[in-house]
Amino acid sequence: MRKIFLAILMVLVVMGNMTVSFAAAGYKDVNKRTIDSKSIKSIKTLKKAGAFKGVIKGKKFRPNSKMTRRQYLRMLKNLYPGRVTVTEADKKKAKKMVTEYYVTQKMVKVAESYGITITWDGSKKKLSRASVANYVVSFAEFDSAFAIN
């Protein structure tokens, strides 16, 4: 009886620890079952920096869903206020899903606002929210001018 009790207790402890690690980014669906560790870390970093204010509502991030231009631009504006250019084309296509090219070119423009020239191309591949988070964190790590808190 004591062995069964200890076994059940161990399972509960392990499950409790997994729940804590799964919720590390603060969203119920950001965990090792849905995305890789690098993406979890990127999402956590960006959330802490306030990138998702007005972008992600509720307790789910939906890391494998595609991100819209509106969401992406809001995220960049949260991180780099006054350095993001929003064009008429951006407004007209606000609900369109971002591509790798679109994401990188907007970051190239942010770099230019700091007086830093970078070249960063991309494809027409549509990106998930988790992928976008990885791109933005990579950008932030490229130069100390782009650092996020």
Short mmCIF file of C-alpha atoms in Angstrom, two decimals:
data_model
loop_
_atom_site.label_atom_id
_atom_site.label_comp_id
_atom_site.label_asym_id
_atom_site.label_seq_id
_atom_site.Cartn_x
_atom_site.Cartn_y
_atom_site.Cartn_z
CA MET A 1 0.00 0.00 0.00
CA ARG A 2 2.83 2.36 0.92
CA LYS A 3 4.61 1.63 -2.41
CA ILE A 4 1.45 2.45 -4.37
CA PHE A 5 1.04 5.68 -2.45
CA LEU A 6 4.67 6.67 -3.13
CA ALA A 7 4.31 5.79 -6.82
CA ILE A 8 1.19 7.96 -7.12
CA LEU A 9 2.91 10.77 -5.25
CA MET A 10 5.90 10.61 -7.64
CA VAL A 11 3.60 10.77 -10.67
CA LEU A 12 1.86 13.83 -9.23
CA VAL A 13 5.18 15.56 -8.52
CA VAL A 14 6.45 14.87 -12.04
CA MET A 15 3.17 16.06 -13.57
CA GLY A 16 3.28 19.21 -11.43
CA ASN A 17 6.80 19.99 -12.62
CA MET A 18 5.83 19.43 -16.26
CA THR A 19 2.94 21.85 -15.92
CA VAL A 20 5.29 24.52 -14.63
CA SER A 21 7.73 24.01 -17.51
CA PHE A 22 4.92 23.87 -20.08
CA ALA A 23 3.54 27.19 -18.88
CA ALA A 24 6.98 28.82 -18.88
CA ALA A 25 6.04 31.24 -21.65
CA GLY A 26 2.78 32.10 -19.93
CA TYR A 27 0.49 30.57 -22.54
CA LYS A 28 -1.31 27.25 -22.10
CA ASP A 29 -0.40 26.03 -25.59
CA VAL A 30 3.28 26.99 -25.60
CA ASN A 31 4.99 23.80 -24.52
CA LYS A 32 7.30 21.04 -25.72
CA ARG A 33 4.35 19.12 -27.13
CA THR A 34 3.46 21.91 -29.55
CA ILE A 35 6.79 23.57 -30.45
CA ASP A 36 10.55 23.31 -29.98
CA SER A 37 12.54 24.67 -27.03
CA LYS A 38 14.06 27.53 -29.02
CA SER A 39 10.58 28.80 -29.93
CA ILE A 40 9.43 28.54 -26.32
CA LYS A 41 12.42 30.62 -25.25
CA SER A 42 11.78 33.21 -27.98
CA ILE A 43 8.11 33.55 -27.07
CA LYS A 44 8.96 33.89 -23.39
CA THR A 45 11.57 36.57 -24.14
CA LEU A 46 9.20 38.56 -26.32
CA LYS A 47 6.30 38.28 -23.88
CA LYS A 48 8.52 39.57 -21.07
CA ALA A 49 9.50 42.52 -23.29
CA GLY A 50 5.84 43.37 -23.92
CA ALA A 51 5.86 42.45 -27.60
CA PHE A 52 2.43 40.82 -27.53
CA LYS A 53 0.43 43.66 -25.94
CA GLY A 54 -2.59 44.13 -28.19
CA VAL A 55 -1.47 41.20 -30.34
CA ILE A 56 -2.27 38.05 -28.38
CA LYS A 57 -5.39 38.01 -26.26
CA GLY A 58 -6.23 35.34 -23.73
CA LYS A 59 -4.25 32.42 -22.44
CA LYS A 60 -3.44 30.78 -25.78
CA PHE A 61 -0.68 31.88 -28.12
CA ARG A 62 -1.49 29.46 -30.97
CA PRO A 63 2.20 29.06 -31.88
CA ASN A 64 1.53 27.09 -35.07
CA SER A 65 -1.06 29.52 -36.44
CA LYS A 66 -0.02 32.00 -39.09
CA MET A 67 0.58 35.61 -38.07
CA THR A 68 -1.10 38.53 -39.82
CA ARG A 69 0.67 41.69 -40.92
CA ARG A 70 -1.35 43.69 -38.39
CA GLN A 71 -0.20 41.43 -35.54
CA TYR A 72 3.40 41.52 -36.69
CA LEU A 73 3.50 45.29 -37.08
CA ARG A 74 1.93 45.79 -33.64
CA MET A 75 4.54 43.44 -32.18
CA LEU A 76 7.39 45.40 -33.80
CA LYS A 77 5.88 48.71 -32.67
CA ASN A 78 5.74 47.40 -29.10
CA LEU A 79 9.42 46.48 -29.25
CA TYR A 80 10.72 49.39 -31.33
CA PRO A 81 8.39 52.37 -30.80
CA GLY A 82 8.77 55.11 -33.40
CA ARG A 83 10.96 52.95 -35.63
CA VAL A 84 8.37 50.97 -37.58
CA THR A 85 7.04 52.31 -40.85
CA VAL A 86 3.48 51.34 -41.71
CA THR A 87 2.62 51.90 -45.36
CA GLU A 88 -0.76 52.14 -47.08
CA ALA A 89 -0.10 48.69 -48.52
CA ASP A 90 0.37 47.38 -44.97
CA LYS A 91 -2.98 48.84 -43.97
CA LYS A 92 -4.77 47.43 -47.02
CA LYS A 93 -3.28 43.98 -46.48
CA ALA A 94 -3.45 43.98 -42.66
CA LYS A 95 -5.22 40.60 -42.52
CA LYS A 96 -2.80 38.94 -44.95
CA MET A 97 -0.45 36.38 -43.46
CA VAL A 98 3.19 37.38 -43.14
CA THR A 99 5.84 35.75 -45.26
CA GLU A 100 9.50 35.27 -44.44
CA TYR A 101 10.30 38.07 -46.92
CA TYR A 102 7.83 40.49 -45.34
CA VAL A 103 9.12 39.79 -41.82
CA THR A 104 12.77 40.26 -42.73
CA GLN A 105 12.20 43.37 -44.82
CA LYS A 106 10.36 45.13 -41.99
CA MET A 107 13.28 44.34 -39.69
CA VAL A 108 15.71 45.68 -42.31
CA LYS A 109 13.73 48.96 -42.18
CA VAL A 110 13.91 49.03 -38.38
CA ALA A 111 17.69 48.56 -38.63
CA GLU A 112 17.88 51.46 -41.09
CA SER A 113 16.09 53.67 -38.55
CA TYR A 114 19.06 53.02 -36.25
CA GLY A 115 21.48 53.88 -39.05
CA ILE A 116 22.49 50.25 -39.43
CA THR A 117 22.50 48.61 -42.85
CA ILE A 118 21.70 44.92 -42.97
CA THR A 119 20.71 42.59 -45.77
CA TRP A 120 18.22 39.90 -44.95
CA ASP A 121 16.24 38.16 -47.65
CA GLY A 122 13.43 35.72 -47.32
CA SER A 123 11.08 33.52 -49.26
CA LYS A 124 7.34 33.63 -49.87
CA LYS A 125 6.84 30.98 -47.19
CA LYS A 126 4.14 31.96 -44.68
CA LEU A 127 5.38 31.95 -41.12
CA SER A 128 3.81 30.70 -37.92
CA ARG A 129 3.69 32.85 -34.80
CA ALA A 130 6.45 30.74 -33.25
CA SER A 131 8.66 31.21 -36.34
CA VAL A 132 8.10 34.97 -36.30
CA ALA A 133 9.13 35.03 -32.63
CA ASN A 134 12.38 33.26 -33.55
CA TYR A 135 13.10 35.76 -36.34
CA VAL A 136 12.52 38.75 -34.06
CA VAL A 137 14.71 37.33 -31.30
CA SER A 138 17.47 36.56 -33.85
CA PHE A 139 17.22 40.17 -35.03
CA ALA A 140 17.43 41.46 -31.45
CA GLU A 141 20.54 39.37 -30.84
CA PHE A 142 22.26 40.58 -34.03
CA ASP A 143 23.26 44.01 -32.73
CA SER A 144 23.02 45.59 -29.28
CA ALA A 145 21.02 48.48 -30.82
CA PHE A 146 18.13 46.08 -31.39
CA ALA A 147 18.26 44.50 -27.92
CA ILE A 148 14.97 43.82 -26.20
CA ASN A 149 14.48 43.69 -22.46
#
